[in-house]
CSV table of C-alpha atoms in Angstrom, one decimal:
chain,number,residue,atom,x,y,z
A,8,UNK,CA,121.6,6.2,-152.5
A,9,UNK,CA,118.8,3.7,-152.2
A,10,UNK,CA,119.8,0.7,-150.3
A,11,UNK,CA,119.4,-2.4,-152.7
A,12,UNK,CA,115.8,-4.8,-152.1
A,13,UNK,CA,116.2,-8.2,-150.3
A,14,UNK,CA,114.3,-10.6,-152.4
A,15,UNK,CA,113.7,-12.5,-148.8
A,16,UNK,CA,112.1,-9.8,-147.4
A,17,UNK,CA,110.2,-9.1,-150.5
A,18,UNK,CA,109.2,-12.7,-150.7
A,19,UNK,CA,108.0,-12.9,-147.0
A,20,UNK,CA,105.8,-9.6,-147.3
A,21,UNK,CA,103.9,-11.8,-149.7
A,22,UNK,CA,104.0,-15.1,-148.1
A,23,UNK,CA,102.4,-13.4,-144.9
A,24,UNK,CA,99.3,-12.4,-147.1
A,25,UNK,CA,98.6,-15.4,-149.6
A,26,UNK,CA,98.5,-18.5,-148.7
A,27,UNK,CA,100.2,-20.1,-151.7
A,28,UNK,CA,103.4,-18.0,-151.5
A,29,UNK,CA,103.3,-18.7,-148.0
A,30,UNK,CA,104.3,-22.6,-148.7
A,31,UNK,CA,106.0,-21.5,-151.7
A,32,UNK,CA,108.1,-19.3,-149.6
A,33,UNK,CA,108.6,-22.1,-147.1
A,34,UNK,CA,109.3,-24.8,-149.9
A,35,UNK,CA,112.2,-22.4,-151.3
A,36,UNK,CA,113.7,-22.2,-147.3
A,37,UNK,CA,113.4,-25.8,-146.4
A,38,UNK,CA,114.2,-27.7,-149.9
A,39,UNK,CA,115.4,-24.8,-151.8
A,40,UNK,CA,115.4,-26.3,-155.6
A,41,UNK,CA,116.0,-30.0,-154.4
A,42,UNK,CA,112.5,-31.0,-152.6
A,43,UNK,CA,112.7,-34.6,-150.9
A,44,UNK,CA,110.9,-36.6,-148.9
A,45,UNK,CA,111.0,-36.2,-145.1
A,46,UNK,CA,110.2,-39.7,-144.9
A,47,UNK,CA,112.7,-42.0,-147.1
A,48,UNK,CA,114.8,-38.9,-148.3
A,49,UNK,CA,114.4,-39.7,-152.0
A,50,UNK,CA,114.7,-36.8,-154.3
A,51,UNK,CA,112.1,-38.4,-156.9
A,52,UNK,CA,109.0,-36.3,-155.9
A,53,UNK,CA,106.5,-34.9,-157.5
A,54,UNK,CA,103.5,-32.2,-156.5
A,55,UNK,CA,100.0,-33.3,-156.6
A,56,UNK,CA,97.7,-31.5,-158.9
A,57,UNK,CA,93.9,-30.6,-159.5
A,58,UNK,CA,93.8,-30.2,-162.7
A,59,UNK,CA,96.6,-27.2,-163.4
A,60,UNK,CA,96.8,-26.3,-160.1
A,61,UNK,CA,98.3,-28.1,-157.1
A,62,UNK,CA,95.7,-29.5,-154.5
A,63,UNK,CA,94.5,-27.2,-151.8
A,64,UNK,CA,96.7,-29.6,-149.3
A,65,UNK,CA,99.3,-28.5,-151.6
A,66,UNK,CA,101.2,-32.5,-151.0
A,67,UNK,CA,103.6,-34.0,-152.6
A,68,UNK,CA,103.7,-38.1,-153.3
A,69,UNK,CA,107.7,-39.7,-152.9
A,70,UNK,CA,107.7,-42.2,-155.8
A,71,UNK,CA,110.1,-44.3,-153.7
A,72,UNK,CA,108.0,-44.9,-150.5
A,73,UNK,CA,104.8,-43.8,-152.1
A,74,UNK,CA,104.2,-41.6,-149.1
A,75,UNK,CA,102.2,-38.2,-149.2
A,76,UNK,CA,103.5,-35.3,-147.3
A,77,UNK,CA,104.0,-31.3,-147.5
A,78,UNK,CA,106.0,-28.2,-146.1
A,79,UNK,CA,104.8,-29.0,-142.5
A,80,UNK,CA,105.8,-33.0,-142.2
A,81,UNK,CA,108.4,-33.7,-139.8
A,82,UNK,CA,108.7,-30.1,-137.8
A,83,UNK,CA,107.0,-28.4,-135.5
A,84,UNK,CA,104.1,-27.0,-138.2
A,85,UNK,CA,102.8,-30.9,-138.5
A,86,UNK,CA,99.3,-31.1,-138.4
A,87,UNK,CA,98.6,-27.8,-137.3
A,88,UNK,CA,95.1,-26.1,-138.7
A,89,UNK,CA,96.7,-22.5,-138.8
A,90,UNK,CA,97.2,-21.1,-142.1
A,91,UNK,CA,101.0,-21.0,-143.1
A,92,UNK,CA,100.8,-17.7,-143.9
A,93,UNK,CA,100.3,-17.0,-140.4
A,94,UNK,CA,103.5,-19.4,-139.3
A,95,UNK,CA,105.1,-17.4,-142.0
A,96,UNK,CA,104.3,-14.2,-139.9
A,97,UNK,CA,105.4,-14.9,-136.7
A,98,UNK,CA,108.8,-16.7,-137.9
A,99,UNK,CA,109.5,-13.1,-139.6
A,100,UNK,CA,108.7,-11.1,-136.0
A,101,UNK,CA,110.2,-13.5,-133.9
A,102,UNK,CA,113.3,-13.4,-135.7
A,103,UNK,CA,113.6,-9.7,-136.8
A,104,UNK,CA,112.3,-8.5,-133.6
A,105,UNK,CA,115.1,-7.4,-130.7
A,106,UNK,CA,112.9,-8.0,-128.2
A,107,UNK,CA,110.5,-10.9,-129.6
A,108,UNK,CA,106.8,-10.4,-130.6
A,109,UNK,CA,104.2,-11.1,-127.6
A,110,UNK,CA,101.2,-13.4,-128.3
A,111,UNK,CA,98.7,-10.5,-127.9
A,112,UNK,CA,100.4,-8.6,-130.6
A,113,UNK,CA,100.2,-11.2,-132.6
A,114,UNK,CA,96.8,-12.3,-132.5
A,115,UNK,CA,95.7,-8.6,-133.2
A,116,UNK,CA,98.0,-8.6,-136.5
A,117,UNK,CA,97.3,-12.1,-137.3
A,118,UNK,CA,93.7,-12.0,-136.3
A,119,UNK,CA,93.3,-15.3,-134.5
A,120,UNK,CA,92.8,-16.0,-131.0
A,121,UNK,CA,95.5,-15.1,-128.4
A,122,UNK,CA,95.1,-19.4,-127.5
A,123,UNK,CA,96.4,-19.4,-131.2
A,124,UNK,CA,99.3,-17.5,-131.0
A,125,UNK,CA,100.6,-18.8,-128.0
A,126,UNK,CA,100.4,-22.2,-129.5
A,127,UNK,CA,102.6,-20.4,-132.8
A,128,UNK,CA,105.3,-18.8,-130.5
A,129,UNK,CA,105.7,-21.7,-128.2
A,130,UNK,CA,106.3,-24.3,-130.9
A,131,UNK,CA,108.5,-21.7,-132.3
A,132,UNK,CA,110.8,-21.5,-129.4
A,133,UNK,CA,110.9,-25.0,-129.1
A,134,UNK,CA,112.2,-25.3,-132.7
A,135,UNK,CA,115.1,-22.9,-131.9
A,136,UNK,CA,116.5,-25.2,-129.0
A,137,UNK,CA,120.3,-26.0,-130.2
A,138,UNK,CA,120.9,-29.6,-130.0
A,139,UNK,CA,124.6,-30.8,-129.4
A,140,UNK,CA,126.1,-27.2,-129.4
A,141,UNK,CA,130.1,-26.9,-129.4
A,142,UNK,CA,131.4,-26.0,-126.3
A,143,UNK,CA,132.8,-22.5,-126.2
A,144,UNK,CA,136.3,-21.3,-126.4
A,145,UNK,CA,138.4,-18.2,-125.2
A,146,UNK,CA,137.4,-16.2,-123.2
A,147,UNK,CA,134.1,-16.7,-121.7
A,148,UNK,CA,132.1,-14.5,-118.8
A,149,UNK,CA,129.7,-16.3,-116.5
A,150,UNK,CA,127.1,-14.8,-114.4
A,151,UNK,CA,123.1,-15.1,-113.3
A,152,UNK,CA,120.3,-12.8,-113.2
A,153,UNK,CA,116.9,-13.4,-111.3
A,154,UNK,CA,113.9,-13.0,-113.3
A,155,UNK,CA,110.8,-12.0,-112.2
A,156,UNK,CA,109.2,-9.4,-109.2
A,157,UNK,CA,107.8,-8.8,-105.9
A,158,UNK,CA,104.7,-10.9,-105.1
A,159,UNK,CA,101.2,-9.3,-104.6
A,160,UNK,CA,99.4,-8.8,-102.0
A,161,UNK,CA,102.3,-10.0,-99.6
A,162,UNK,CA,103.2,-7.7,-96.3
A,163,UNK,CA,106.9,-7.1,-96.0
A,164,UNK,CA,107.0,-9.4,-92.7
A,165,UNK,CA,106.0,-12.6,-95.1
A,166,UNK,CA,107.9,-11.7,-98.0
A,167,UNK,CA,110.0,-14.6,-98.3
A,168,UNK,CA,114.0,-14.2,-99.7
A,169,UNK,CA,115.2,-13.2,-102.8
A,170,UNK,CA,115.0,-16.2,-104.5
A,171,UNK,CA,111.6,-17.2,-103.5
A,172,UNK,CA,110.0,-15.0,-105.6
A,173,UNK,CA,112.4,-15.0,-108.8
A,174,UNK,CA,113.7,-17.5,-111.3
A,175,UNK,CA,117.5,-17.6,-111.5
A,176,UNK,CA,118.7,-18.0,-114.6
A,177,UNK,CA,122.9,-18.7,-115.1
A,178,UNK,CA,124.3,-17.4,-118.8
A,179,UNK,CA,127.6,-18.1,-119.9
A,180,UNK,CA,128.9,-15.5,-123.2
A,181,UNK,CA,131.7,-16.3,-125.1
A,182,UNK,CA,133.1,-12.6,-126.3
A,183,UNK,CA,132.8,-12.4,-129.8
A,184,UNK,CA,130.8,-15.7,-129.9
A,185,UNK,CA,127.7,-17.5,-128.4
A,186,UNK,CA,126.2,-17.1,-125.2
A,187,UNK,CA,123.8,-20.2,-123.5
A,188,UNK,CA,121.2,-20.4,-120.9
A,189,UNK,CA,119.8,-22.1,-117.9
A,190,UNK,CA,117.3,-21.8,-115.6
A,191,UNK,CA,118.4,-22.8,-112.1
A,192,UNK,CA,116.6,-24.0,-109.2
A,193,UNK,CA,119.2,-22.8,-106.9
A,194,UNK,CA,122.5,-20.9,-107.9
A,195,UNK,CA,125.6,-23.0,-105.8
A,196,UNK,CA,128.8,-24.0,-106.4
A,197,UNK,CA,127.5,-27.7,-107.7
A,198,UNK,CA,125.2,-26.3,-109.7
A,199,UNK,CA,127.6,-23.5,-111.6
A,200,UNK,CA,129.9,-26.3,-111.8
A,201,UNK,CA,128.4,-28.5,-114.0
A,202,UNK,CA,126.6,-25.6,-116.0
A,203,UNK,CA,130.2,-24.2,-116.9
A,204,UNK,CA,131.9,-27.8,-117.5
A,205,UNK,CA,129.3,-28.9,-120.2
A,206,UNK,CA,129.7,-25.5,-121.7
A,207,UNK,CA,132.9,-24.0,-122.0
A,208,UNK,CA,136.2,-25.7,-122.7
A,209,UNK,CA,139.1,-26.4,-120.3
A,210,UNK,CA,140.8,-24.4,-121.8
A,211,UNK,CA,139.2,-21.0,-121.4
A,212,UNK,CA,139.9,-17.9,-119.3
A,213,UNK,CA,137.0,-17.7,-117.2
A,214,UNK,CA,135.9,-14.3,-116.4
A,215,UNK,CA,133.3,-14.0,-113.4
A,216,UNK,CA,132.4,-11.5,-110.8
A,217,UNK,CA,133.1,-12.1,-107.0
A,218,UNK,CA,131.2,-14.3,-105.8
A,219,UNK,CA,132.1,-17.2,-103.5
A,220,UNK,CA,130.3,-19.6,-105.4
A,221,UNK,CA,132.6,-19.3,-108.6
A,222,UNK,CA,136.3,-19.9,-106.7
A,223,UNK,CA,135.4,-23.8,-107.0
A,224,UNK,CA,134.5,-23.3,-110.6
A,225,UNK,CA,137.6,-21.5,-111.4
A,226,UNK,CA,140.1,-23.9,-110.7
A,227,UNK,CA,139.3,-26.3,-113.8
A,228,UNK,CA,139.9,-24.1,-115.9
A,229,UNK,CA,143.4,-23.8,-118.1
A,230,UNK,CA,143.2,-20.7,-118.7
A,231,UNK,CA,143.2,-19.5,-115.6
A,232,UNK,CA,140.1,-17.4,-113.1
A,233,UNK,CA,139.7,-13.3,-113.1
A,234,UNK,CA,137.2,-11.7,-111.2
A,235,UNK,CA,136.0,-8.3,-110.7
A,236,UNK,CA,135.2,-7.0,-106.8
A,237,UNK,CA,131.4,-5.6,-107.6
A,238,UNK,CA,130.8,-5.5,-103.6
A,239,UNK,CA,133.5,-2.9,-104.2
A,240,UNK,CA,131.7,-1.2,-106.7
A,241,UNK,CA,134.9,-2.4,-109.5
A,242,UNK,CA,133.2,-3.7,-112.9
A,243,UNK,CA,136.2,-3.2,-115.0
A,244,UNK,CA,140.0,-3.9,-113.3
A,245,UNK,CA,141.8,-0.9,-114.6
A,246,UNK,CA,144.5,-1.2,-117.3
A,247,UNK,CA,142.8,-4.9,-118.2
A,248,UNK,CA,140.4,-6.8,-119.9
A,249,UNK,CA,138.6,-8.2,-116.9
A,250,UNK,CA,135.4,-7.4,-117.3
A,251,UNK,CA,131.4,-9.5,-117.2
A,252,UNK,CA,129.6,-6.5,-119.3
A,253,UNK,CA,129.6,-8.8,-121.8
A,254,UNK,CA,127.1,-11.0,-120.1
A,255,UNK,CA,125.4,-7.9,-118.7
A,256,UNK,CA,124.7,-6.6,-121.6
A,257,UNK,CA,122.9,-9.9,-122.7
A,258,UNK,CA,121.4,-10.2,-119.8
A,259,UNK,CA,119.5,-6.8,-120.5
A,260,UNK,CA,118.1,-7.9,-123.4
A,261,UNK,CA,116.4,-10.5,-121.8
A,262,UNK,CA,115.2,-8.4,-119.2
A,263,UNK,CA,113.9,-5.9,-121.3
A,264,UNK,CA,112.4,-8.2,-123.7
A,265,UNK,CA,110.2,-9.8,-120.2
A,266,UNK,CA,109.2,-6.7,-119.0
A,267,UNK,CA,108.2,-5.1,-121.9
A,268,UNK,CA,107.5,-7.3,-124.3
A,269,UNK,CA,105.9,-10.1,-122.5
A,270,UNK,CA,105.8,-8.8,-119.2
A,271,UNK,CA,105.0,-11.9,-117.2
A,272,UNK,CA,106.7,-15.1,-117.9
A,273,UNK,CA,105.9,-18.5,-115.5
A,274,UNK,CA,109.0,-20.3,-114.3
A,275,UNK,CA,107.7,-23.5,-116.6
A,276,UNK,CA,107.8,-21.2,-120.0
A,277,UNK,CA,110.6,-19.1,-119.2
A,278,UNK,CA,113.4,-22.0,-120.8
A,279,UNK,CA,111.5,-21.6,-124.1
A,280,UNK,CA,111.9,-17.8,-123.9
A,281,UNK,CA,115.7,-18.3,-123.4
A,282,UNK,CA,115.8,-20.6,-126.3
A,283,UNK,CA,114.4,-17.2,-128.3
A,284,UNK,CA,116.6,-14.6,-126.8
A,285,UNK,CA,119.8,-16.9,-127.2
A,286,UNK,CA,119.1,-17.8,-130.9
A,287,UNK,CA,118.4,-13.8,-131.3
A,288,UNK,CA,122.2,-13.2,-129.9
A,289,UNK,CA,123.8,-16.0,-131.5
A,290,UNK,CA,122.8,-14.9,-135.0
A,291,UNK,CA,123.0,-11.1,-134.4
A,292,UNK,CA,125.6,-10.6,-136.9
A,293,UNK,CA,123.0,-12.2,-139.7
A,294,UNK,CA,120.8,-10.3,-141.3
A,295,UNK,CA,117.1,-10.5,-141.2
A,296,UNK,CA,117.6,-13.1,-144.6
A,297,UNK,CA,119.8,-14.7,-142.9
A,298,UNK,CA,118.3,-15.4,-139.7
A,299,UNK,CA,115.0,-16.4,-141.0
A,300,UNK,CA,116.0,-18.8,-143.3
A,301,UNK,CA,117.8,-20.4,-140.0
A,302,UNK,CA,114.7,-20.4,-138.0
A,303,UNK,CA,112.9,-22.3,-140.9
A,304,UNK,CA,115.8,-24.8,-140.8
A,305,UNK,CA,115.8,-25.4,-137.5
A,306,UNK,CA,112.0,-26.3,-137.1
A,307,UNK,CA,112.7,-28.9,-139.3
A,308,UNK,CA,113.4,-32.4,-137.5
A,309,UNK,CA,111.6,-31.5,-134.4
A,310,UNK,CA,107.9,-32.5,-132.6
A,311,UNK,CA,105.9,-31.0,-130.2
A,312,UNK,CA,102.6,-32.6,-129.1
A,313,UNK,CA,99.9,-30.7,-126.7
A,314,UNK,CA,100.3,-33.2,-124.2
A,315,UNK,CA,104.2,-32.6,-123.9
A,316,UNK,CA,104.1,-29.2,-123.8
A,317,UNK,CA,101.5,-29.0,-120.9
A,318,UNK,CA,102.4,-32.4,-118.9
A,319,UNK,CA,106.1,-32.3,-119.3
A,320,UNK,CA,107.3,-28.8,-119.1
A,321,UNK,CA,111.3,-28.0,-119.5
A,322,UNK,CA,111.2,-26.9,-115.7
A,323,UNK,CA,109.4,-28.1,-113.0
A,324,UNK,CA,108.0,-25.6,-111.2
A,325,UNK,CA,104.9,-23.8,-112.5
A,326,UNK,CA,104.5,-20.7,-110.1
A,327,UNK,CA,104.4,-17.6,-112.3
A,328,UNK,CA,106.2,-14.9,-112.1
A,329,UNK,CA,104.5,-11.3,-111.9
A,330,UNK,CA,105.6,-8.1,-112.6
């Protein structure tokens, strides 16, 4: 038995090939049958025609503020030159793809340069940053992985510590829920502290694995503090629920998706490619409908200029990491 069309699907096939389904396509996701204007909000809009087609701008006019504006105003596609067919594109990979889609890839599918779609994907991570998320409840494993690999070129003798060379990176997974993100300049007891409390409620069982730094953490929580003894070699306790596979098993998406999708990452990018892999775990029960017409939604509302994205990166440090 054939499994039944998806009329998204269908639709975005099209839209990544023609340029006037591709703002159709986006018209339908942001403003469905209702189109308004971004500016005022007023629902009395109109499209602006060339004779019995709409302009090549393909605007609307608000009758309220008198204001012009189209499918891009007021996200992250503003004033952008690329064709929205190619936005259109890399919304569908980077949000049916496991592993994301790397810029290379899609500048040899998209044909433009590989400067072009780096400027797609990272305005399209930015878009998927969750603002004001609730805090998560139940329970909830915490743990943090290091990102990166060994320098080149650097003798054994001037290697440096663990930490010099990769990013850590702290995730907290609610089981059965969300799971959030941070890079960290140093993991510590402080640090873990405050990453948990805005987080996860009070409430919670926390689940983590041995490590000193987490016995501080554990004591604000409700719900009580389990850990497994991985110096030990114990992941799961036997006859219990006290496990942080759940937060592994993230956490190997992420690393896969580095190392073999994008292979090298710099510590001042790497937030925006945990905005991608968190969004892709959050809405993992969606389908591929689903989550698209999310992503499209969530660009809305949101800005970001050159200048921000080069002279005010989400993490201070610039060194890359190499793998």
């Amino acid at each position: 038995m054939k499994k039944p069309k998806s009329q998204v699907l269908e639709a975005l096939r099209n839209a990544s090939v023609d340029e006037a389904k591709a703002v159709a396509f986006l018209e339908a996701q942001r403003w469905g049958d209702a189109p308004c204007c971004p500016h005022c909000g007023d629902l009395d809009v109109y499209p602006m025609m060339t004779g019995e087609k709409r302009n090549k701008d393909y605007r609307w006019r608000c009758k309220g503020c008198k204001a012009m504006f189209t499918v891009r105003t007021k996200s992250v596609l503003e004033e952008t030159r690329l064709p929205l067919r190619v936005w259109v594109y890399a919304i569908w990979k980077a949000a049916s793809s496991k592993k994301g889609i790397a810029a290379l890839q899609l500048s040899r599918e998209c044909e433009i340069t590989h400067k072009s779609a780096l400027f797609v994907l990272r305005r399209l991570r930015h878009g998927l940053t969750e603002e004001n998320p609730q805090k998560l409840t139940g329970t909830v494993e915490v743990d943090e992985v290091y990102i990166g690999g060994r320098p080149r070129y650097v003798s054994r003798s001037n290697m440096g510590t663990y930490a010099d060379y990769k990013t850590p990176v702290v995730g907290i997974v609610q089981r059965g829920g969300d799971v959030r993100f941070r890079v960290m300049p140093r993991v510590t007891a402080e640090t873990l502290g405050h990453f948990v409390a805005e987080n996860a409620d009070r409430s919670c069982r926390l689940i983590t694995d041995d490590s000193k730094a987490y016995k501080t953490v554990g004591l604000a929580f409700e719900g009580g503090h389990k850990f497994t003894r991985h110096k030990h070699r114990q992941y799961v306790k036997p006859g219990t629920d006290i496990h942080s596979n759940t937060i592994e098993g993230v956490f190997s998406l992420l690393q896969r998706g580095v190392m073999g999708t994008f292979h090298s990452v710099s510590r001042k990018h790497l937030p925006n490619y945990l905005n991608e892999f968190q969004f892709r775990w959050n809405t993992r029960k969606l389908n591929d409908d689903e989550r698209v017409t999310r992503v499209v939604k969530s660009l809305v509302g949101k800005r970001l200029e050159y200048r921000e994205s080069v002279e005010n990166p989400p993490y201070s440090e610039a060194a890359g990491v190499e793998f």
